[in-house]
């Protein structure tokens, strides 16, 4: 099985090649040329880590020994080796994706990616070290640092906007331990940091460097593939609880930003898992909601700052993969992406829109609705949602109300409420005082929900990474590593 670019003008590569290069040379994203036959019923019999191994072996053939790689990636790193537990809450089932080492759902993928990268290096006989460069608006940076820390043959450097991440997120990054990690603040906003990283990649093209540059961004198939696992694990849990028989449909509501998480759900469906509707939940930045309703993708609007910052996004990169999967037309996809780039919008043909609407329902929930949902679910169910998960919950309610579809609903929970203590405290009717660390303790006192260990110990850890650079100093900083 080979991987091909969504834009059709790059040569096909094998799994290891796709993982190593991340993005295709023509700017497209890699997709398998055909999805493998997969025994999804047998997969449902397995424990979560073995599920991951069988899914990754099917999706990334040629990368050997997935059993060892998945165990190395996950054993002992999450609160339990079940990785992503499900909890029945009211009418829905919450899939807790935030029980990993940094309390972010990105841990599921970023614990696995280093194993896939180093195994791909071995497959290709590459000797030189890899330097992972990443710009972060908060969660990705910490999850990537933790995933890559002390992985032999790999170094990682994370840039974050100075003053542009929360106190907790900054503390998570600047206290990072590990012999191969660097963290640096950039004077500017997230776009400046991201543009700076892109410029470093461009400046280093074709240069003789002591390492190979790579990224931990969600366009890499090695980040997407590990995310199929928890759709299977959630389905298995519903069967075990007697809520469904194997074969019955389950709907999933997914708080969406870059469209990676929800696309993994669509791929799980393509592999046979009985997924009904995938609910694409946005916040007030509702580009995707409009797109799924009208077929017009239009990023020409201001980016709003919300209480669910990981969903504040105008261009959802992984949507390109869905367009390619559903149309099978690389010429169409590269035309649409070119138009998005030059004019800021595109419209898909009617038949493609119909295919999208057959699998996806779109909704959006602003901060006001999110606050209402967090407060109500806490009062009525005694369960604490974070603002991202609250958007998923709200859109799941909208879907039920609009369609009357009563199939079991799984709401993906993408962050611990302790990552956003101010928004959560306000929603449950508490007044705020002190630092974010004080607010974490206040939230624990009021609710009795324990602070995750990795966040509870943060305030007392030494700050190890205090460098701050101008945008123009990012390249020399990296060359000096
Ligand atoms: C990254 C992230 C999302 C969005 O996931 P995508 O795969 O980018 O759609 C949602 N919630 C949280 C908390 C995240 O960190």
XYZ file of N, CA, C and O in Angstrom, residues 52-174:
492
model
N -4.547 -0.226 19.060
C -3.672 0.739 18.384
C -2.682 0.011 17.495
O -2.452 0.392 16.341
N -2.115 -1.093 18.014
C -1.122 -1.841 17.236
C -1.742 -2.398 15.959
O -1.153 -2.293 14.876
N -2.942 -2.970 16.044
C -3.493 -3.584 14.835
C -3.939 -2.515 13.841
O -3.773 -2.680 12.627
N -4.472 -1.399 14.327
C -4.865 -0.323 13.415
C -3.652 0.288 12.716
O -3.662 0.528 11.502
N -2.582 0.528 13.488
C -1.397 1.157 12.893
C -0.694 0.205 11.929
O -0.169 0.633 10.895
N -0.707 -1.098 12.252
C -0.097 -2.057 11.321
C -0.865 -2.066 10.001
O -0.274 -2.171 8.922
N -2.193 -1.916 10.067
C -2.991 -1.903 8.837
C -2.790 -0.610 8.052
O -2.697 -0.625 6.824
N -2.704 0.519 8.768
C -2.632 1.824 8.086
C -1.223 2.169 7.638
O -1.043 2.940 6.700
N -0.219 1.646 8.334
C 1.173 1.984 8.013
C 1.987 0.710 7.764
O 2.958 0.426 8.466
N 1.580 -0.081 6.745
C 2.295 -1.326 6.497
C 3.749 -1.025 6.132
O 4.038 0.014 5.553
N 4.636 -1.914 6.515
C 6.053 -1.679 6.193
C 6.811 -1.106 7.373
O 8.034 -1.136 7.408
N 6.106 -0.548 8.354
C 6.760 -0.151 9.603
C 6.612 -1.338 10.543
O 5.494 -1.675 10.944
N 7.716 -2.033 10.844
C 7.597 -3.319 11.531
C 7.323 -3.193 13.031
O 7.591 -2.152 13.637
N 6.792 -4.257 13.584
C 6.700 -4.463 15.030
C 5.877 -3.409 15.772
O 6.317 -2.833 16.768
N 4.662 -3.197 15.289
C 3.789 -2.202 15.919
C 3.458 -2.547 17.364
O 3.197 -1.661 18.164
N 3.466 -3.854 17.685
C 3.175 -4.220 19.072
C 4.178 -3.607 20.027
O 3.816 -3.010 21.043
N 5.456 -3.726 19.686
C 6.498 -3.142 20.532
C 6.386 -1.621 20.530
O 6.497 -0.975 21.580
N 6.181 -1.037 19.348
C 6.147 0.428 19.261
C 4.999 1.019 20.076
O 5.175 2.018 20.775
N 3.821 0.403 20.003
C 2.683 0.965 20.738
C 2.894 0.811 22.249
O 2.546 1.696 23.017
N 3.482 -0.328 22.645
C 3.732 -0.503 24.077
C 4.742 0.529 24.592
O 4.571 1.129 25.650
N 5.796 0.735 23.780
C 6.801 1.728 24.166
C 6.167 3.127 24.254
O 6.492 3.939 25.111
N 5.240 3.403 23.359
C 4.624 4.731 23.314
C 3.696 4.971 24.507
O 3.663 6.072 25.050
N 2.944 3.949 24.880
C 1.810 4.201 25.778
C 1.910 3.614 27.179
O 1.340 4.179 28.119
N 2.599 2.480 27.342
C 2.544 1.800 28.649
C 3.012 2.718 29.774
O 4.103 3.298 29.697
N 2.194 2.873 30.781
C 2.585 3.660 31.945
C 2.551 5.166 31.761
O 2.868 5.910 32.680
N 2.180 5.657 30.573
C 2.208 7.105 30.339
C 0.866 7.772 30.654
O 0.804 8.960 30.893
N -0.210 7.010 30.580
C -1.542 7.566 30.808
C -2.022 7.182 32.206
O -1.408 6.355 32.874
N -3.128 7.774 32.637
C -3.615 7.466 33.984
C -3.921 5.986 34.137
O -3.790 5.426 35.221
N -4.372 5.342 33.031
C -4.461 3.882 33.046
C -4.091 3.406 31.646
O -4.139 4.184 30.689
N -3.721 2.135 31.504
C -3.313 1.637 30.196
C -4.498 1.404 29.269
O -4.338 1.006 28.120
N -5.689 1.687 29.774
C -6.873 1.748 28.928
C -6.824 3.034 28.061
O -7.593 3.194 27.123
N -5.929 3.940 28.385
C -5.663 5.216 27.713
C -6.822 6.206 27.737
O -6.707 7.280 28.294
N -7.962 5.858 27.101
C -9.029 6.839 26.888
C -10.364 6.300 27.393
O -11.159 5.779 26.620
N -10.621 6.403 28.704
C -11.840 5.807 29.264
C -13.118 6.515 28.797
O -13.075 7.673 28.382
N -14.231 5.794 28.866
C -15.534 6.399 28.575
C -16.346 6.463 29.867
O -16.229 5.591 30.724
N -17.160 7.518 29.987
C -17.984 7.714 31.173
C -19.406 8.039 30.720
O -19.590 8.918 29.867
N -20.391 7.347 31.254
C -21.780 7.673 30.931
C -22.160 8.934 31.695
O -22.009 8.988 32.914
N -22.608 9.966 30.978
C -22.999 11.229 31.607
C -24.349 11.646 31.009
O -24.417 12.012 29.835
N -25.407 11.554 31.796
C -26.734 11.899 31.283
C -27.072 11.048 30.072
O -26.897 9.830 30.081
N -27.531 11.685 28.983
C -27.932 10.964 27.774
C -26.751 10.571 26.895
O -26.942 9.888 25.892
N -25.583 11.051 27.217
C -24.432 10.844 26.334
C -23.349 10.015 27.020
O -23.385 9.793 28.237
N -22.369 9.607 26.215
C -21.159 8.972 26.754
C -19.989 9.905 26.468
O -19.806 10.329 25.321
N -19.233 10.256 27.494
C -18.079 11.137 27.290
C -16.831 10.270 27.121
O -16.567 9.376 27.928
N -16.108 10.518 26.045
C -14.858 9.797 25.762
C -13.708 10.688 26.221
O -13.416 11.718 25.614
N -13.064 10.313 27.324
C -12.049 11.168 27.949
C -10.690 10.983 27.284
O -9.971 10.029 27.563
N -10.346 11.930 26.438
C -9.084 11.835 25.688
C -7.953 12.564 26.405
O -6.853 12.665 25.874
N -8.234 13.082 27.610
C -7.260 13.986 28.255
C -6.531 13.347 29.428
O -6.026 14.028 30.305
N -6.481 12.023 29.476
C -5.864 11.343 30.622
C -4.382 11.037 30.391
O -3.800 10.198 31.069
N -3.779 11.723 29.414
C -2.371 11.476 29.093
C -1.424 12.349 29.885
O -1.837 13.102 30.778
N -0.125 12.290 29.556
C 0.904 12.959 30.368
C 0.791 14.483 30.423
O 1.325 15.082 31.351
N 0.116 15.148 29.466
C 0.008 16.607 29.543
C -1.446 17.070 29.658
O -1.747 18.245 29.486
N -2.362 16.131 29.896
C -3.795 16.437 30.037
C -4.412 17.040 28.772
O -5.385 17.786 28.848
N -3.820 16.740 27.605
C -4.375 17.214 26.329
C -4.672 16.008 25.446
O -3.962 15.005 25.502
N -5.703 16.111 24.610
C -6.026 14.966 23.760
C -4.899 14.690 22.765
O -4.726 13.573 22.285
N -4.078 15.706 22.493
C -2.987 15.532 21.537
C -1.940 14.528 22.027
O -1.131 14.038 21.251
N -1.970 14.190 23.330
C -1.058 13.174 23.851
C -1.219 11.825 23.141
O -0.245 11.104 22.955
N -2.469 11.486 22.777
C -2.697 10.164 22.158
C -1.837 10.028 20.909
O -1.197 8.998 20.681
N -1.796 11.082 20.097
C -1.013 11.035 18.862
C 0.462 11.321 19.116
O 1.340 10.686 18.538
N 0.744 12.275 20.018
C 2.138 12.721 20.159
C 2.980 11.791 21.037
O 4.198 11.910 21.052
N 2.375 10.850 21.748
C 3.166 9.794 22.377
C 3.601 8.780 21.316
O 4.641 8.146 21.444
N 2.778 8.618 20.295
C 3.040 7.578 19.279
C 3.962 8.072 18.173
O 4.797 7.321 17.662
N 3.812 9.345 17.788
C 4.569 9.851 16.633
C 6.084 9.634 16.746
O 6.714 9.225 15.762
N 6.706 9.866 17.909
C 8.164 9.642 17.988
C 8.557 8.202 17.663
O 9.571 7.974 17.011
N 7.742 7.249 18.115
C 8.030 5.841 17.814
C 7.932 5.601 16.315
O 8.761 4.900 15.722
N 6.897 6.182 15.679
C 6.724 5.986 14.239
C 7.850 6.648 13.457
O 8.334 6.111 12.463
N 8.296 7.815 13.934
C 9.384 8.521 13.243
C 10.694 7.752 13.336
O 11.392 7.576 12.327
N 11.026 7.279 14.530
C 12.316 6.580 14.663
C 12.267 5.244 13.928
O 13.249 4.849 13.293
N 11.117 4.563 13.942
C 11.017 3.309 13.189
C 11.117 3.580 11.681
O 11.745 2.812 10.945
N 10.541 4.694 11.232
C 10.604 5.033 9.805
C 12.034 5.354 9.385
O 12.462 5.027 8.276
N 12.766 6.025 10.287
C 14.189 6.285 10.022
C 14.934 4.980 9.783
O 15.730 4.854 8.849
N 14.670 4.002 10.645
C 15.357 2.709 10.520
C 14.987 2.032 9.197
O 15.849 1.511 8.495
N 13.680 2.077 8.847
C 13.239 1.459 7.584
C 14.001 2.068 6.415
O 14.429 1.375 5.497
N 14.195 3.374 6.450
C 14.826 4.079 5.334
C 16.354 4.145 5.467
O 17.017 4.739 4.626
N 16.906 3.590 6.546
C 18.352 3.625 6.722
C 18.908 5.026 6.935
O 20.047 5.317 6.570
N 18.121 5.901 7.531
C 18.588 7.271 7.768
C 19.351 7.331 9.086
O 18.850 6.882 10.123
N 20.560 7.868 9.042
C 21.417 7.888 10.230
C 21.353 9.207 10.990
O 21.523 9.249 12.196
N 21.180 10.314 10.245
C 21.300 11.613 10.897
C 20.153 11.839 11.896
O 19.092 11.217 11.796
N 20.397 12.715 12.855
C 19.360 13.056 13.824
C 18.218 13.828 13.150
O 18.409 14.444 12.108
N 17.062 13.789 13.792
C 15.924 14.590 13.326
C 15.732 15.740 14.303
O 15.836 15.553 15.517
N 15.505 16.934 13.769
C 15.144 18.069 14.621
C 13.688 18.428 14.344
O 13.338 18.833 13.239
N 12.852 18.263 15.360
C 11.440 18.618 15.245
C 11.292 20.091 15.596
O 11.683 20.517 16.685
N 10.735 20.864 14.665
C 10.481 22.292 14.926
C 8.983 22.508 14.968
O 8.282 22.110 14.037
N 8.494 23.143 16.005
C 7.054 23.348 16.120
C 6.753 24.718 16.717
O 7.408 25.134 17.665
N 5.771 25.395 16.119
C 5.221 26.604 16.732
C 3.922 26.197 17.401
O 3.187 25.372 16.866
N 3.652 26.740 18.562
C 2.457 26.297 19.283
C 1.670 27.481 19.827
O 2.246 28.491 20.210
N 0.351 27.320 19.859
C -0.485 28.304 20.538
C -0.818 27.785 21.932
O -1.628 28.372 22.635
N -0.221 26.659 22.337
C -0.447 26.168 23.694
C -0.277 24.670 23.835
O 0.775 24.189 24.249
N -1.312 23.907 23.459
C -1.348 22.486 23.794
C -0.382 21.609 22.999
O 0.218 20.688 23.544
N -0.253 21.865 21.708
C 0.576 20.987 20.873
C 2.011 20.976 21.361
O 2.661 19.931 21.413
N 2.529 22.163 21.714
C 3.926 22.271 22.105
C 4.259 21.381 23.276
O 5.211 20.600 23.236
N 3.464 21.460 24.326
C 3.749 20.654 25.515
C 3.608 19.157 25.224
O 4.450 18.352 25.643
N 2.554 18.780 24.507
C 2.358 17.359 24.212
C 3.509 16.831 23.353
O 3.984 15.709 23.549
N 4.002 17.661 22.413
C 5.119 17.235 21.561
C 6.402 17.116 22.390
O 7.162 16.157 22.251
N 6.655 18.081 23.278
C 7.857 18.036 24.124
C 7.879 16.759 24.952
O 8.890 16.073 25.057
N 6.747 16.454 25.545
C 6.668 15.281 26.412
C 6.811 14.002 25.588
O 7.477 13.049 26.003
N 6.205 13.997 24.394
C 6.289 12.815 23.536
C 7.709 12.546 23.060
O 8.136 11.398 22.959
N 8.456 13.612 22.747
C 9.781 13.435 22.151
C 10.912 13.472 23.181
O 12.064 13.253 22.827
N 10.605 13.792 24.441
C 11.688 13.945 25.413
C 12.504 12.660 25.518
O 11.965 11.552 25.617
N 13.826 12.817 25.435
C 14.781 11.719 25.589
C 14.606 10.583 24.571
O 15.079 9.474 24.802
N 13.919 10.867 23.457
C 13.870 9.863 22.385
C 15.201 9.940 21.634
O 15.577 11.004 21.147
N 15.955 8.831 21.562
C 17.279 8.876 20.933
C 17.190 9.256 19.455
O 16.265 8.855 18.751
N 18.150 10.055 19.000
C 18.209 10.409 17.574
C 17.265 11.525 17.175
O 17.136 11.850 15.997
N 16.559 12.104 18.142
C 15.615 13.181 17.838
C 15.845 14.336 18.816
O 16.086 14.121 19.998
N 15.799 15.562 18.272
C 15.768 16.747 19.137
C 14.479 17.488 18.849
O 13.928 17.378 17.748
N 14.019 18.278 19.791
C 12.808 19.058 19.537
C 12.979 20.481 20.036
O 13.569 20.719 21.095
N 12.501 21.431 19.230
C 12.525 22.838 19.604
C 11.135 23.429 19.384
O 10.594 23.354 18.284
N 10.559 23.990 20.441
C 9.203 24.536 20.389
C 9.244 26.055 20.579
O 9.887 26.551 21.512
N 8.597 26.789 19.688
C 8.453 28.242 19.824
C 7.013 28.577 20.206
O 6.069 28.060 19.603
N 6.865 29.434 21.203
C 5.512 29.893 21.558
C 5.497 31.417 21.623
O 6.536 32.037 21.872
N 4.332 32.042 21.365
C 4.262 33.511 21.409
C 4.396 34.020 22.840
O 3.665 33.574 23.723
N 5.333 34.940 23.060
C 5.576 35.510 24.386
C 4.305 36.234 24.836
O 3.812 37.120 24.143
N 3.745 35.844 25.956
C 2.502 36.473 26.427
C 1.261 35.953 25.713
O 0.154 36.388 26.016
N 1.408 35.012 24.799
C 0.269 34.559 23.992
C -0.283 33.195 24.403
O -1.156 32.670 23.722
N 0.230 32.615 25.487
C -0.333 31.352 25.971
C -0.745 31.548 27.436
O -0.326 32.509 28.080
N -1.551 30.638 27.952
C -2.021 30.810 29.330
C -0.856 30.555 30.298
O 0.159 29.966 29.935
N -1.042 31.006 31.556
C -0.008 30.795 32.592
C 0.321 29.316 32.746
O 1.490 28.939 32.873
N -0.737 28.495 32.761
C -0.529 27.058 32.938
C 0.234 26.493 31.736
O 1.191 25.726 31.892
N -0.189 26.879 30.552
C 0.481 26.363 29.350
C 1.952 26.776 29.314
O 2.829 25.985 28.972
N 2.224 28.036 29.698
C 3.624 28.481 29.721
C 4.423 27.668 30.733
O 5.504 27.164 30.436
N 3.849 27.507 31.926
C 4.556 26.750 32.962
C 4.800 25.311 32.508
O 5.854 24.736 32.754
N 3.834 24.723 31.820
C 4.018 23.353 31.325
C 5.238 23.269 30.412
O 5.997 22.314 30.466
N 5.411 24.292 29.567
C 6.512 24.224 28.586
C 7.860 24.607 29.192
O 8.857 23.930 28.969
N 7.903 25.720 29.974
C 9.220 26.185 30.426
C 9.821 25.292 31.510
O 11.006 25.385 31.790
